[in-house]
Amino acid sequence: MKQTLQMKTPHLFAIKVLDKLPGLFKPRRYLYHCVRCKWSFVVNDGRRGALRPIPENGTPLTRDEVVARGATFAAGPCPAMRRVMEAHLPRNGSNGHVPANAEGSNLVLGSHRQTH
């Protein structure tokens, strides 16, 4: 299921061209901003192919957060869409709830015998 979520929920990026770093063969930098989850990434920052996640509130990201966000860049899952997809996952009951007697009940369906 996790793989299905990742394939169906990529980021939706708005891309802005940034200034070029000084140097003869330096690549052009781009700012990728996901309009769904509000995460931002700078691509080609310092060298070609480099990816740097940008914190949305100005506080530095931890190493684990940088790695986790970087892993979602190309194919997702976008955190905003993950919440939406999880909200729409099928549930056990017809109305979305698990019946109270579904777990641990000894009820035998189709049995009409009564014990006195």
PDB file of C-alpha atoms in Angstrom:
ATOM      1  CA  MET A   1       0.000   0.000   0.000  1.00  0.00           C
ATOM      2  CA  LYS A   2       2.852   2.364   0.777  1.00  0.00           C
ATOM      3  CA  GLN A   3       4.202   1.987  -2.759  1.00  0.00           C
ATOM      4  CA  THR A   4       0.762   2.761  -4.230  1.00  0.00           C
ATOM      5  CA  LEU A   5       0.537   5.935  -2.130  1.00  0.00           C
ATOM      6  CA  GLN A   6       3.970   7.053  -3.291  1.00  0.00           C
ATOM      7  CA  MET A   7       3.175   6.472  -6.956  1.00  0.00           C
ATOM      8  CA  LYS A   8      -0.114   8.377  -6.881  1.00  0.00           C
ATOM      9  CA  THR A   9       0.873  11.365  -4.744  1.00  0.00           C
ATOM     10  CA  PRO A  10       3.856  13.272  -6.123  1.00  0.00           C
ATOM     11  CA  HIS A  11       4.541  16.885  -5.225  1.00  0.00           C
ATOM     12  CA  LEU A  12       2.937  19.554  -7.398  1.00  0.00           C
ATOM     13  CA  PHE A  13       5.747  22.049  -7.965  1.00  0.00           C
ATOM     14  CA  ALA A  14       5.792  25.704  -8.935  1.00  0.00           C
ATOM     15  CA  ILE A  15       9.302  26.340 -10.293  1.00  0.00           C
ATOM     16  CA  LYS A  16      11.179  29.628 -10.090  1.00  0.00           C
ATOM     17  CA  VAL A  17      14.485  30.300 -11.851  1.00  0.00           C
ATOM     18  CA  LEU A  18      17.039  31.735  -9.411  1.00  0.00           C
ATOM     19  CA  ASP A  19      20.203  33.679 -10.093  1.00  0.00           C
ATOM     20  CA  LYS A  20      23.261  31.844 -11.357  1.00  0.00           C
ATOM     21  CA  LEU A  21      26.132  31.339  -8.932  1.00  0.00           C
ATOM     22  CA  PRO A  22      29.388  33.071  -9.889  1.00  0.00           C
ATOM     23  CA  GLY A  23      31.671  30.963 -12.013  1.00  0.00           C
ATOM     24  CA  LEU A  24      32.163  30.022 -15.627  1.00  0.00           C
ATOM     25  CA  PHE A  25      30.492  26.603 -15.678  1.00  0.00           C
ATOM     26  CA  LYS A  26      28.137  26.881 -12.699  1.00  0.00           C
ATOM     27  CA  PRO A  27      24.614  25.576 -13.363  1.00  0.00           C
ATOM     28  CA  ARG A  28      21.497  27.703 -13.073  1.00  0.00           C
ATOM     29  CA  ARG A  29      19.654  27.256  -9.759  1.00  0.00           C
ATOM     30  CA  TYR A  30      15.943  26.564  -9.427  1.00  0.00           C
ATOM     31  CA  LEU A  31      13.510  26.886  -6.528  1.00  0.00           C
ATOM     32  CA  TYR A  32      10.886  24.135  -6.495  1.00  0.00           C
ATOM     33  CA  HIS A  33       7.927  24.955  -4.217  1.00  0.00           C
ATOM     34  CA  CYS A  34       5.170  22.382  -3.670  1.00  0.00           C
ATOM     35  CA  VAL A  35       1.831  24.171  -3.752  1.00  0.00           C
ATOM     36  CA  ARG A  36       0.178  21.375  -1.748  1.00  0.00           C
ATOM     37  CA  CYS A  37       2.474  20.870   1.252  1.00  0.00           C
ATOM     38  CA  LYS A  38       4.436  24.178   1.031  1.00  0.00           C
ATOM     39  CA  TRP A  39       7.830  22.425   1.091  1.00  0.00           C
ATOM     40  CA  SER A  40      10.592  24.117  -0.937  1.00  0.00           C
ATOM     41  CA  PHE A  41      13.754  22.733  -2.525  1.00  0.00           C
ATOM     42  CA  VAL A  42      16.700  24.435  -4.227  1.00  0.00           C
ATOM     43  CA  VAL A  43      18.114  22.420  -7.129  1.00  0.00           C
ATOM     44  CA  ASN A  44      21.679  22.861  -8.472  1.00  0.00           C
ATOM     45  CA  ASP A  45      22.736  24.759  -5.356  1.00  0.00           C
ATOM     46  CA  GLY A  46      26.525  24.798  -5.550  1.00  0.00           C
ATOM     47  CA  ARG A  47      26.903  21.944  -8.022  1.00  0.00           C
ATOM     48  CA  ARG A  48      24.853  20.320 -10.770  1.00  0.00           C
ATOM     49  CA  GLY A  49      22.213  17.946  -9.408  1.00  0.00           C
ATOM     50  CA  ALA A  50      22.509  19.064  -5.774  1.00  0.00           C
ATOM     51  CA  LEU A  51      19.222  19.199  -3.882  1.00  0.00           C
ATOM     52  CA  ARG A  52      18.664  21.221  -0.707  1.00  0.00           C
ATOM     53  CA  PRO A  53      15.346  21.238   1.178  1.00  0.00           C
ATOM     54  CA  ILE A  54      14.455  24.673   2.576  1.00  0.00           C
ATOM     55  CA  PRO A  55      12.594  24.975   5.917  1.00  0.00           C
ATOM     56  CA  GLU A  56       9.289  26.820   5.642  1.00  0.00           C
ATOM     57  CA  ASN A  57       9.543  28.656   8.968  1.00  0.00           C
ATOM     58  CA  GLY A  58      13.228  29.633   8.908  1.00  0.00           C
ATOM     59  CA  THR A  59      14.430  27.184  11.570  1.00  0.00           C
ATOM     60  CA  PRO A  60      17.149  24.792  10.399  1.00  0.00           C
ATOM     61  CA  LEU A  61      16.084  21.263   9.480  1.00  0.00           C
ATOM     62  CA  THR A  62      17.677  18.301  11.232  1.00  0.00           C
ATOM     63  CA  ARG A  63      19.721  15.839   9.201  1.00  0.00           C
ATOM     64  CA  ASP A  64      16.893  13.280   9.369  1.00  0.00           C
ATOM     65  CA  GLU A  65      14.343  15.820   8.119  1.00  0.00           C
ATOM     66  CA  VAL A  66      16.617  16.808   5.231  1.00  0.00           C
ATOM     67  CA  VAL A  67      17.013  13.160   4.193  1.00  0.00           C
ATOM     68  CA  ALA A  68      13.274  12.439   4.559  1.00  0.00           C
ATOM     69  CA  ARG A  69      12.234  15.475   2.516  1.00  0.00           C
ATOM     70  CA  GLY A  70      14.883  14.840  -0.124  1.00  0.00           C
ATOM     71  CA  ALA A  71      13.620  11.289  -0.581  1.00  0.00           C
ATOM     72  CA  THR A  72      10.142  12.588  -1.499  1.00  0.00           C
ATOM     73  CA  PHE A  73      11.342  15.118  -4.088  1.00  0.00           C
ATOM     74  CA  ALA A  74      11.203  13.076  -7.291  1.00  0.00           C
ATOM     75  CA  ALA A  75       8.262  10.707  -6.859  1.00  0.00           C
ATOM     76  CA  GLY A  76       6.592  11.654  -3.581  1.00  0.00           C
ATOM     77  CA  PRO A  77       4.688  11.053  -1.492  1.00  0.00           C
ATOM     78  CA  CYS A  78       3.635  14.637  -0.881  1.00  0.00           C
ATOM     79  CA  PRO A  79       2.711  14.916   2.832  1.00  0.00           C
ATOM     80  CA  ALA A  80      -0.429  16.902   2.046  1.00  0.00           C
ATOM     81  CA  MET A  81      -1.678  14.228  -0.359  1.00  0.00           C
ATOM     82  CA  ARG A  82      -0.712  11.425   2.025  1.00  0.00           C
ATOM     83  CA  ARG A  83      -3.210  12.793   4.554  1.00  0.00           C
ATOM     84  CA  VAL A  84      -5.899  12.976   1.888  1.00  0.00           C
ATOM     85  CA  MET A  85      -5.193   9.435   0.642  1.00  0.00           C
ATOM     86  CA  GLU A  86      -5.183   7.976   4.163  1.00  0.00           C
ATOM     87  CA  ALA A  87      -8.531   9.629   4.851  1.00  0.00           C
ATOM     88  CA  HIS A  88      -9.990   7.821   1.831  1.00  0.00           C
ATOM     89  CA  LEU A  89      -8.628   4.333   2.554  1.00  0.00           C
ATOM     90  CA  PRO A  90     -11.355   1.685   2.703  1.00  0.00           C
ATOM     91  CA  ARG A  91     -12.659   0.778   6.120  1.00  0.00           C
ATOM     92  CA  ASN A  92     -14.213  -2.467   7.331  1.00  0.00           C
ATOM     93  CA  GLY A  93     -17.839  -1.439   7.861  1.00  0.00           C
ATOM     94  CA  SER A  94     -20.337  -0.340   5.244  1.00  0.00           C
ATOM     95  CA  ASN A  95     -20.484   3.100   6.836  1.00  0.00           C
ATOM     96  CA  GLY A  96     -16.746   3.340   7.488  1.00  0.00           C
ATOM     97  CA  HIS A  97     -16.778   1.976  11.018  1.00  0.00           C
ATOM     98  CA  VAL A  98     -15.812  -1.381  12.415  1.00  0.00           C
ATOM     99  CA  PRO A  99     -18.867  -3.048  13.956  1.00  0.00           C
ATOM    100  CA  ALA A 100     -18.692  -3.410  17.735  1.00  0.00           C
ATOM    101  CA  ASN A 101     -19.210  -7.164  17.606  1.00  0.00           C
ATOM    102  CA  ALA A 102     -16.703  -7.779  14.796  1.00  0.00           C
ATOM    103  CA  GLU A 103     -13.654  -8.397  16.948  1.00  0.00           C
ATOM    104  CA  GLY A 104     -13.511 -11.268  19.360  1.00  0.00           C
ATOM    105  CA  SER A 105     -17.149 -12.257  19.065  1.00  0.00           C
ATOM    106  CA  ASN A 106     -18.277 -15.853  19.159  1.00  0.00           C
ATOM    107  CA  LEU A 107     -21.334 -15.126  17.060  1.00  0.00           C
ATOM    108  CA  VAL A 108     -22.065 -17.798  14.471  1.00  0.00           C
ATOM    109  CA  LEU A 109     -23.956 -16.434  11.505  1.00  0.00           C
ATOM    110  CA  GLY A 110     -26.940 -18.419  10.325  1.00  0.00           C
ATOM    111  CA  SER A 111     -27.397 -20.149  13.679  1.00  0.00           C
ATOM    112  CA  HIS A 112     -31.003 -20.018  14.957  1.00  0.00           C
ATOM    113  CA  ARG A 113     -30.593 -22.284  17.955  1.00  0.00           C
ATOM    114  CA  GLN A 114     -31.503 -20.798  21.277  1.00  0.00           C
ATOM    115  CA  THR A 115     -30.132 -22.110  24.526  1.00  0.00           C
ATOM    116  CA  HIS A 116     -32.324 -21.960  27.636  1.00  0.00           C
TER     117      HIS A 116
END
